[in-house]
Amino acid sequence: MLLGPPGSGKGTQAELVAHRLLIPHVSTGDMLRLAVARGSELGAKVKALMEAGHLVSDDLMREVVAERLAQPDCLKGVILDGYPRTVVQAHDLDAILGDHAQFLVAVYLDVAEEVIRRRIVGRRSCMQCGRICNIYDSRSCCGPRCDVCGSELVQRPDDHDEVVTARMVEYAEKTEPLLGYYRKLGLLRICNGDLDFPVVHEEIIGLIESS
Ligand code: ADP
């Protein structure tokens, strides 16, 4: 699993790492956004909370994650991105995984706060294929359309400056305690997420392979 504050690069790194290790990228944020876009029952339940930068309830998240991890493509392992986000969810994950919990590795992307805000507010996402770009990063695609599938690039409703503050508060109060939880279990690995994306990528792979 990848842990880290909003904007730490978790989503982008999770996708790259999953691709390299040939295992699924299980992103709860992407799953919930898809549910909202499709207008499903789940989407209706979570839309307002997400747009305000608040967390969805632990019970609902347990159902969503348990259902996803029961799919056959998850048998060889997954990269979890966005789950767990509270200590209750960490216990739920242990219960969902059962014996497989012994194989968990928690990689924490440690990123300075000023770097985070710029990354989030500048982020543009493709609603069609999930491609992520940044208007402050000249190396990333930054036109009005996605360079992979040609769909429109948009700013996520929860990436607006005021909502970012709410997400940071949620993170500090509810998610940061997870670091202590996984440290105590000896499962925490720390990666310097301030560095360039390819460097961070190699560091994450190294940490997973040596665990
Ligand atoms: P971030 O860029 O903040 O890491 P994500 O894409 O992972 O964002 O998640 C977006 C939103 O989806 C969160 O702000 C929250 O509302 C909801 N969400 C995602 N995962 C969880 C979770 N494990 N528990 C509760 N809410 C979640």
mmCIF file of C-alpha atoms and ligand atoms in Angstrom:
data_model
loop_
_atom_site.group_PDB
_atom_site.id
_atom_site.type_symbol
_atom_site.label_atom_id
_atom_site.label_comp_id
_atom_site.label_asym_id
_atom_site.label_seq_id
_atom_site.Cartn_x
_atom_site.Cartn_y
_atom_site.Cartn_z
ATOM 1 C CA MET A 1 0.000 0.000 0.000
ATOM 2 C CA LEU A 2 1.033 3.569 -0.572
ATOM 3 C CA LEU A 3 0.411 6.068 2.228
ATOM 4 C CA GLY A 4 0.834 9.809 2.074
ATOM 5 C CA PRO A 5 -0.980 13.125 2.215
ATOM 6 C CA PRO A 6 -3.246 14.307 -0.592
ATOM 7 C CA GLY A 7 -0.990 15.438 -3.444
ATOM 8 C CA SER A 8 1.967 13.323 -2.354
ATOM 9 C CA GLY A 9 1.990 11.607 -5.747
ATOM 10 C CA LYS A 10 0.415 8.397 -4.463
ATOM 11 C CA GLY A 11 -2.010 7.976 -7.352
ATOM 12 C CA THR A 12 0.579 8.485 -10.089
ATOM 13 C CA GLN A 13 3.163 6.308 -8.375
ATOM 14 C CA ALA A 14 0.631 3.590 -7.542
ATOM 15 C CA GLU A 15 -0.319 3.336 -11.190
ATOM 16 C CA LEU A 16 3.320 3.115 -12.355
ATOM 17 C CA VAL A 17 4.280 0.591 -9.698
ATOM 18 C CA ALA A 18 1.241 -1.605 -10.391
ATOM 19 C CA HIS A 19 2.045 -1.534 -14.103
ATOM 20 C CA ARG A 20 5.646 -2.543 -13.462
ATOM 21 C CA LEU A 21 4.764 -5.349 -11.024
ATOM 22 C CA LEU A 22 1.866 -6.541 -13.242
ATOM 23 C CA ILE A 23 -0.699 -6.357 -10.460
ATOM 24 C CA PRO A 24 -3.882 -4.242 -10.198
ATOM 25 C CA HIS A 25 -3.868 -0.652 -8.983
ATOM 26 C CA VAL A 26 -6.721 -0.481 -6.479
ATOM 27 C CA SER A 27 -7.493 3.192 -5.906
ATOM 28 C CA THR A 28 -10.475 3.875 -3.673
ATOM 29 C CA GLY A 29 -10.539 7.504 -4.874
ATOM 30 C CA ASP A 30 -10.804 6.364 -8.525
ATOM 31 C CA MET A 31 -13.451 3.756 -7.638
ATOM 32 C CA LEU A 32 -15.567 6.343 -5.834
ATOM 33 C CA ARG A 33 -15.145 8.952 -8.596
ATOM 34 C CA LEU A 34 -16.249 6.382 -11.160
ATOM 35 C CA ALA A 35 -19.314 5.594 -9.038
ATOM 36 C CA VAL A 36 -20.147 9.315 -8.887
ATOM 37 C CA ALA A 37 -19.641 9.717 -12.657
ATOM 38 C CA ARG A 38 -21.909 6.741 -13.343
ATOM 39 C CA GLY A 39 -24.557 8.037 -10.949
ATOM 40 C CA SER A 40 -24.708 4.668 -9.136
ATOM 41 C CA GLU A 41 -26.233 4.161 -5.685
ATOM 42 C CA LEU A 42 -22.734 4.231 -4.174
ATOM 43 C CA GLY A 43 -21.953 7.416 -6.112
ATOM 44 C CA ALA A 44 -25.044 9.144 -4.743
ATOM 45 C CA LYS A 45 -24.004 8.264 -1.182
ATOM 46 C CA VAL A 46 -20.455 9.621 -1.462
ATOM 47 C CA LYS A 47 -20.673 12.595 -3.864
ATOM 48 C CA ALA A 48 -21.307 15.405 -1.370
ATOM 49 C CA LEU A 49 -18.753 14.120 1.154
ATOM 50 C CA MET A 50 -16.032 13.826 -1.478
ATOM 51 C CA GLU A 51 -16.689 17.239 -2.960
ATOM 52 C CA ALA A 52 -16.384 18.806 0.495
ATOM 53 C CA GLY A 53 -13.067 17.006 1.102
ATOM 54 C CA HIS A 54 -14.422 14.738 3.848
ATOM 55 C CA LEU A 55 -13.920 11.021 4.242
ATOM 56 C CA VAL A 56 -16.520 8.417 3.338
ATOM 57 C CA SER A 57 -17.598 6.206 6.277
ATOM 58 C CA ASP A 58 -15.373 3.307 7.305
ATOM 59 C CA ASP A 59 -18.272 0.826 6.952
ATOM 60 C CA LEU A 60 -19.003 1.800 3.387
ATOM 61 C CA MET A 61 -15.310 1.722 2.470
ATOM 62 C CA ARG A 62 -14.946 -1.761 4.000
ATOM 63 C CA GLU A 63 -17.696 -3.060 1.705
ATOM 64 C CA VAL A 64 -16.216 -1.396 -1.378
ATOM 65 C CA VAL A 65 -12.688 -2.681 -0.712
ATOM 66 C CA ALA A 66 -13.737 -6.197 0.355
ATOM 67 C CA GLU A 67 -15.707 -6.581 -2.864
ATOM 68 C CA ARG A 68 -12.794 -5.369 -5.015
ATOM 69 C CA LEU A 69 -10.148 -7.508 -3.290
ATOM 70 C CA ALA A 70 -12.310 -10.614 -3.725
ATOM 71 C CA GLN A 71 -11.959 -10.336 -7.519
ATOM 72 C CA PRO A 72 -9.700 -13.007 -9.092
ATOM 73 C CA ASP A 73 -7.260 -10.458 -10.566
ATOM 74 C CA CYS A 74 -6.192 -9.521 -7.001
ATOM 75 C CA LEU A 75 -4.918 -12.999 -6.124
ATOM 76 C CA LYS A 76 -1.235 -12.215 -6.764
ATOM 77 C CA GLY A 77 -1.353 -8.938 -4.846
ATOM 78 C CA VAL A 78 -2.401 -5.350 -5.473
ATOM 79 C CA ILE A 79 -1.142 -1.815 -5.010
ATOM 80 C CA LEU A 80 -3.576 -0.193 -2.600
ATOM 81 C CA ASP A 81 -3.909 3.555 -3.036
ATOM 82 C CA GLY A 82 -6.170 5.571 -0.723
ATOM 83 C CA TYR A 83 -7.007 2.687 1.606
ATOM 84 C CA PRO A 84 -6.712 2.432 4.554
ATOM 85 C CA ARG A 85 -7.214 6.051 5.551
ATOM 86 C CA THR A 86 -8.121 5.613 9.223
ATOM 87 C CA VAL A 87 -6.928 3.256 11.950
ATOM 88 C CA VAL A 88 -10.378 1.563 11.884
ATOM 89 C CA GLN A 89 -9.864 0.917 8.165
ATOM 90 C CA ALA A 90 -6.428 -0.575 8.891
ATOM 91 C CA HIS A 91 -8.091 -3.094 11.251
ATOM 92 C CA ASP A 92 -10.792 -3.744 8.637
ATOM 93 C CA LEU A 93 -8.104 -4.386 6.030
ATOM 94 C CA ASP A 94 -6.400 -6.915 8.313
ATOM 95 C CA ALA A 95 -9.759 -8.706 8.653
ATOM 96 C CA ILE A 96 -10.415 -8.612 4.891
ATOM 97 C CA LEU A 97 -6.935 -9.969 4.089
ATOM 98 C CA GLY A 98 -6.858 -12.665 6.789
ATOM 99 C CA ASP A 99 -3.627 -14.687 6.391
ATOM 100 C CA HIS A 100 -2.509 -12.484 3.497
ATOM 101 C CA ALA A 101 -2.098 -9.549 5.911
ATOM 102 C CA GLN A 102 1.397 -10.867 6.685
ATOM 103 C CA PHE A 103 2.497 -9.726 3.208
ATOM 104 C CA LEU A 104 1.523 -6.080 3.714
ATOM 105 C CA VAL A 105 4.108 -3.365 3.120
ATOM 106 C CA ALA A 106 3.189 0.242 3.896
ATOM 107 C CA VAL A 107 5.244 2.690 1.837
ATOM 108 C CA TYR A 108 4.881 6.274 3.060
ATOM 109 C CA LEU A 109 5.541 9.097 0.586
ATOM 110 C CA ASP A 110 6.993 11.877 2.686
ATOM 111 C CA VAL A 111 6.446 15.250 0.950
ATOM 112 C CA ALA A 112 6.832 18.857 2.170
ATOM 113 C CA GLU A 113 3.538 20.746 2.594
ATOM 114 C CA GLU A 114 4.328 23.575 0.116
ATOM 115 C CA VAL A 115 5.121 21.033 -2.606
ATOM 116 C CA ILE A 116 1.800 19.338 -1.922
ATOM 117 C CA ARG A 117 -0.410 22.382 -2.317
ATOM 118 C CA ARG A 118 1.130 23.289 -5.684
ATOM 119 C CA ARG A 119 0.747 19.761 -6.946
ATOM 120 C CA ILE A 120 -2.907 19.578 -5.979
ATOM 121 C CA VAL A 121 -4.084 22.974 -7.116
ATOM 122 C CA GLY A 122 -2.236 22.541 -10.447
ATOM 123 C CA ARG A 123 -3.535 19.023 -11.034
ATOM 124 C CA ARG A 124 -5.762 18.307 -14.033
ATOM 125 C CA SER A 125 -7.262 14.864 -14.554
ATOM 126 C CA CYS A 126 -8.744 13.065 -17.514
ATOM 127 C CA MET A 127 -12.199 11.782 -16.564
ATOM 128 C CA GLN A 128 -12.020 9.226 -19.367
ATOM 129 C CA CYS A 129 -8.713 7.387 -18.856
ATOM 130 C CA GLY A 130 -7.469 8.673 -15.498
ATOM 131 C CA ARG A 131 -4.324 10.427 -16.875
ATOM 132 C CA ILE A 132 -3.022 13.027 -14.411
ATOM 133 C CA CYS A 133 -1.197 16.229 -15.496
ATOM 134 C CA ASN A 134 0.008 19.384 -13.768
ATOM 135 C CA ILE A 135 -0.119 22.938 -15.094
ATOM 136 C CA TYR A 136 2.975 23.878 -13.035
ATOM 137 C CA ASP A 137 5.048 21.027 -14.413
ATOM 138 C CA SER A 138 6.369 21.761 -17.908
ATOM 139 C CA ARG A 139 7.276 18.087 -18.403
ATOM 140 C CA SER A 140 3.716 16.890 -17.889
ATOM 141 C CA CYS A 141 0.982 17.202 -20.526
ATOM 142 C CA CYS A 142 -0.775 20.479 -19.844
ATOM 143 C CA GLY A 143 -3.064 21.338 -22.763
ATOM 144 C CA PRO A 144 -6.842 21.396 -22.475
ATOM 145 C CA ARG A 145 -7.068 17.788 -23.721
ATOM 146 C CA CYS A 146 -5.602 14.503 -22.574
ATOM 147 C CA ASP A 147 -2.520 13.484 -24.605
ATOM 148 C CA VAL A 148 -3.471 9.811 -24.268
ATOM 149 C CA CYS A 149 -7.152 9.642 -25.227
ATOM 150 C CA GLY A 150 -8.019 13.194 -26.333
ATOM 151 C CA SER A 151 -10.769 13.746 -23.750
ATOM 152 C CA GLU A 152 -11.102 16.989 -21.840
ATOM 153 C CA LEU A 153 -8.825 17.536 -18.826
ATOM 154 C CA VAL A 154 -10.643 18.870 -15.768
ATOM 155 C CA GLN A 155 -9.855 20.003 -12.252
ATOM 156 C CA ARG A 156 -11.336 17.622 -9.675
ATOM 157 C CA PRO A 157 -13.975 19.407 -7.571
ATOM 158 C CA ASP A 158 -11.962 18.549 -4.449
ATOM 159 C CA ASP A 159 -8.739 20.006 -5.897
ATOM 160 C CA HIS A 160 -9.912 23.611 -5.440
ATOM 161 C CA ASP A 161 -7.861 25.528 -2.881
ATOM 162 C CA GLU A 162 -10.527 25.763 -0.115
ATOM 163 C CA VAL A 163 -11.320 22.046 -0.283
ATOM 164 C CA VAL A 164 -7.626 21.150 -0.213
ATOM 165 C CA THR A 165 -7.446 22.673 3.282
ATOM 166 C CA ALA A 166 -10.327 20.431 4.462
ATOM 167 C CA ARG A 167 -8.569 17.378 2.979
ATOM 168 C CA MET A 168 -5.314 18.272 4.743
ATOM 169 C CA VAL A 169 -7.151 18.554 8.071
ATOM 170 C CA GLU A 170 -8.848 15.173 7.520
ATOM 171 C CA TYR A 171 -5.463 13.715 6.642
ATOM 172 C CA ALA A 172 -3.704 15.069 9.728
ATOM 173 C CA GLU A 173 -6.469 13.980 12.117
ATOM 174 C CA LYS A 174 -7.476 10.629 10.696
ATOM 175 C CA THR A 175 -4.816 9.270 8.350
ATOM 176 C CA GLU A 176 -1.510 10.333 9.889
ATOM 177 C CA PRO A 177 -2.055 8.047 12.944
ATOM 178 C CA LEU A 178 -1.708 5.126 10.514
ATOM 179 C CA LEU A 179 2.013 5.784 10.340
ATOM 180 C CA GLY A 180 2.340 4.869 14.016
ATOM 181 C CA TYR A 181 0.117 1.839 13.493
ATOM 182 C CA TYR A 182 2.279 0.385 10.709
ATOM 183 C CA ARG A 183 5.548 1.485 12.356
ATOM 184 C CA LYS A 184 4.662 -0.553 15.455
ATOM 185 C CA LEU A 185 3.966 -3.584 13.298
ATOM 186 C CA GLY A 186 7.359 -3.141 11.595
ATOM 187 C CA LEU A 187 5.677 -2.701 8.192
ATOM 188 C CA LEU A 188 6.386 0.996 7.555
ATOM 189 C CA ARG A 189 8.885 2.044 4.869
ATOM 190 C CA ILE A 190 9.610 5.730 4.238
ATOM 191 C CA CYS A 191 10.249 7.185 0.808
ATOM 192 C CA ASN A 192 11.299 10.779 0.079
ATOM 193 C CA GLY A 193 8.419 11.899 -2.155
ATOM 194 C CA ASP A 194 9.919 15.386 -2.839
ATOM 195 C CA LEU A 195 12.264 13.952 -5.457
ATOM 196 C CA ASP A 196 11.540 13.609 -9.186
ATOM 197 C CA PHE A 197 8.867 11.070 -10.117
ATOM 198 C CA PRO A 198 11.242 8.511 -11.743
ATOM 199 C CA VAL A 199 13.535 8.610 -8.678
ATOM 200 C CA VAL A 200 10.588 8.128 -6.321
ATOM 201 C CA HIS A 201 9.355 5.282 -8.508
ATOM 202 C CA GLU A 202 12.675 3.392 -8.241
ATOM 203 C CA GLU A 203 12.793 3.975 -4.499
ATOM 204 C CA ILE A 204 9.291 2.536 -4.032
ATOM 205 C CA ILE A 205 10.115 -0.528 -6.128
ATOM 206 C CA GLY A 206 13.285 -1.059 -4.067
ATOM 207 C CA LEU A 207 11.378 -0.779 -0.803
ATOM 208 C CA ILE A 208 8.721 -3.271 -1.923
ATOM 209 C CA GLU A 209 11.218 -5.772 -3.311
ATOM 210 C CA SER A 210 13.400 -5.700 -0.204
ATOM 211 C CA SER A 211 10.436 -6.305 2.128
HETATM 212 P P1 ADP B 1 -6.228 12.202 -2.535
HETATM 213 O O1 ADP B 1 -5.701 12.854 -3.768
HETATM 214 O O2 ADP B 1 -6.710 13.156 -1.495
HETATM 215 O O3 ADP B 1 -5.310 11.166 -2.009
HETATM 216 P P2 ADP B 1 -8.195 10.209 -3.430
HETATM 217 O O4 ADP B 1 -8.344 10.253 -4.887
HETATM 218 O O5 ADP B 1 -7.460 9.050 -2.835
HETATM 219 O O6 ADP B 1 -7.594 11.597 -2.956
HETATM 220 O O7 ADP B 1 -9.658 10.266 -2.710
HETATM 221 C C1 ADP B 1 -10.563 11.309 -2.996
HETATM 222 C C2 ADP B 1 -11.683 11.322 -1.973
HETATM 223 O O8 ADP B 1 -12.356 10.047 -1.959
HETATM 224 C C3 ADP B 1 -11.260 11.539 -0.527
HETATM 225 O O9 ADP B 1 -11.079 12.901 -0.208
HETATM 226 C C4 ADP B 1 -12.454 10.907 0.223
HETATM 227 O O10 ADP B 1 -13.577 11.752 0.210
HETATM 228 C C5 ADP B 1 -12.772 9.696 -0.635
HETATM 229 N N1 ADP B 1 -12.027 8.486 -0.199
HETATM 230 C C6 ADP B 1 -11.094 7.803 -0.937
HETATM 231 N N2 ADP B 1 -10.619 6.759 -0.229
HETATM 232 C C7 ADP B 1 -11.224 6.794 0.973
HETATM 233 C C8 ADP B 1 -11.129 6.015 2.159
HETATM 234 N N3 ADP B 1 -10.292 4.974 2.238
HETATM 235 N N4 ADP B 1 -11.909 6.359 3.222
HETATM 236 C C9 ADP B 1 -12.742 7.388 3.165
HETATM 237 N N5 ADP B 1 -12.882 8.182 2.087
HETATM 238 C C10 ADP B 1 -12.137 7.904 1.010
#
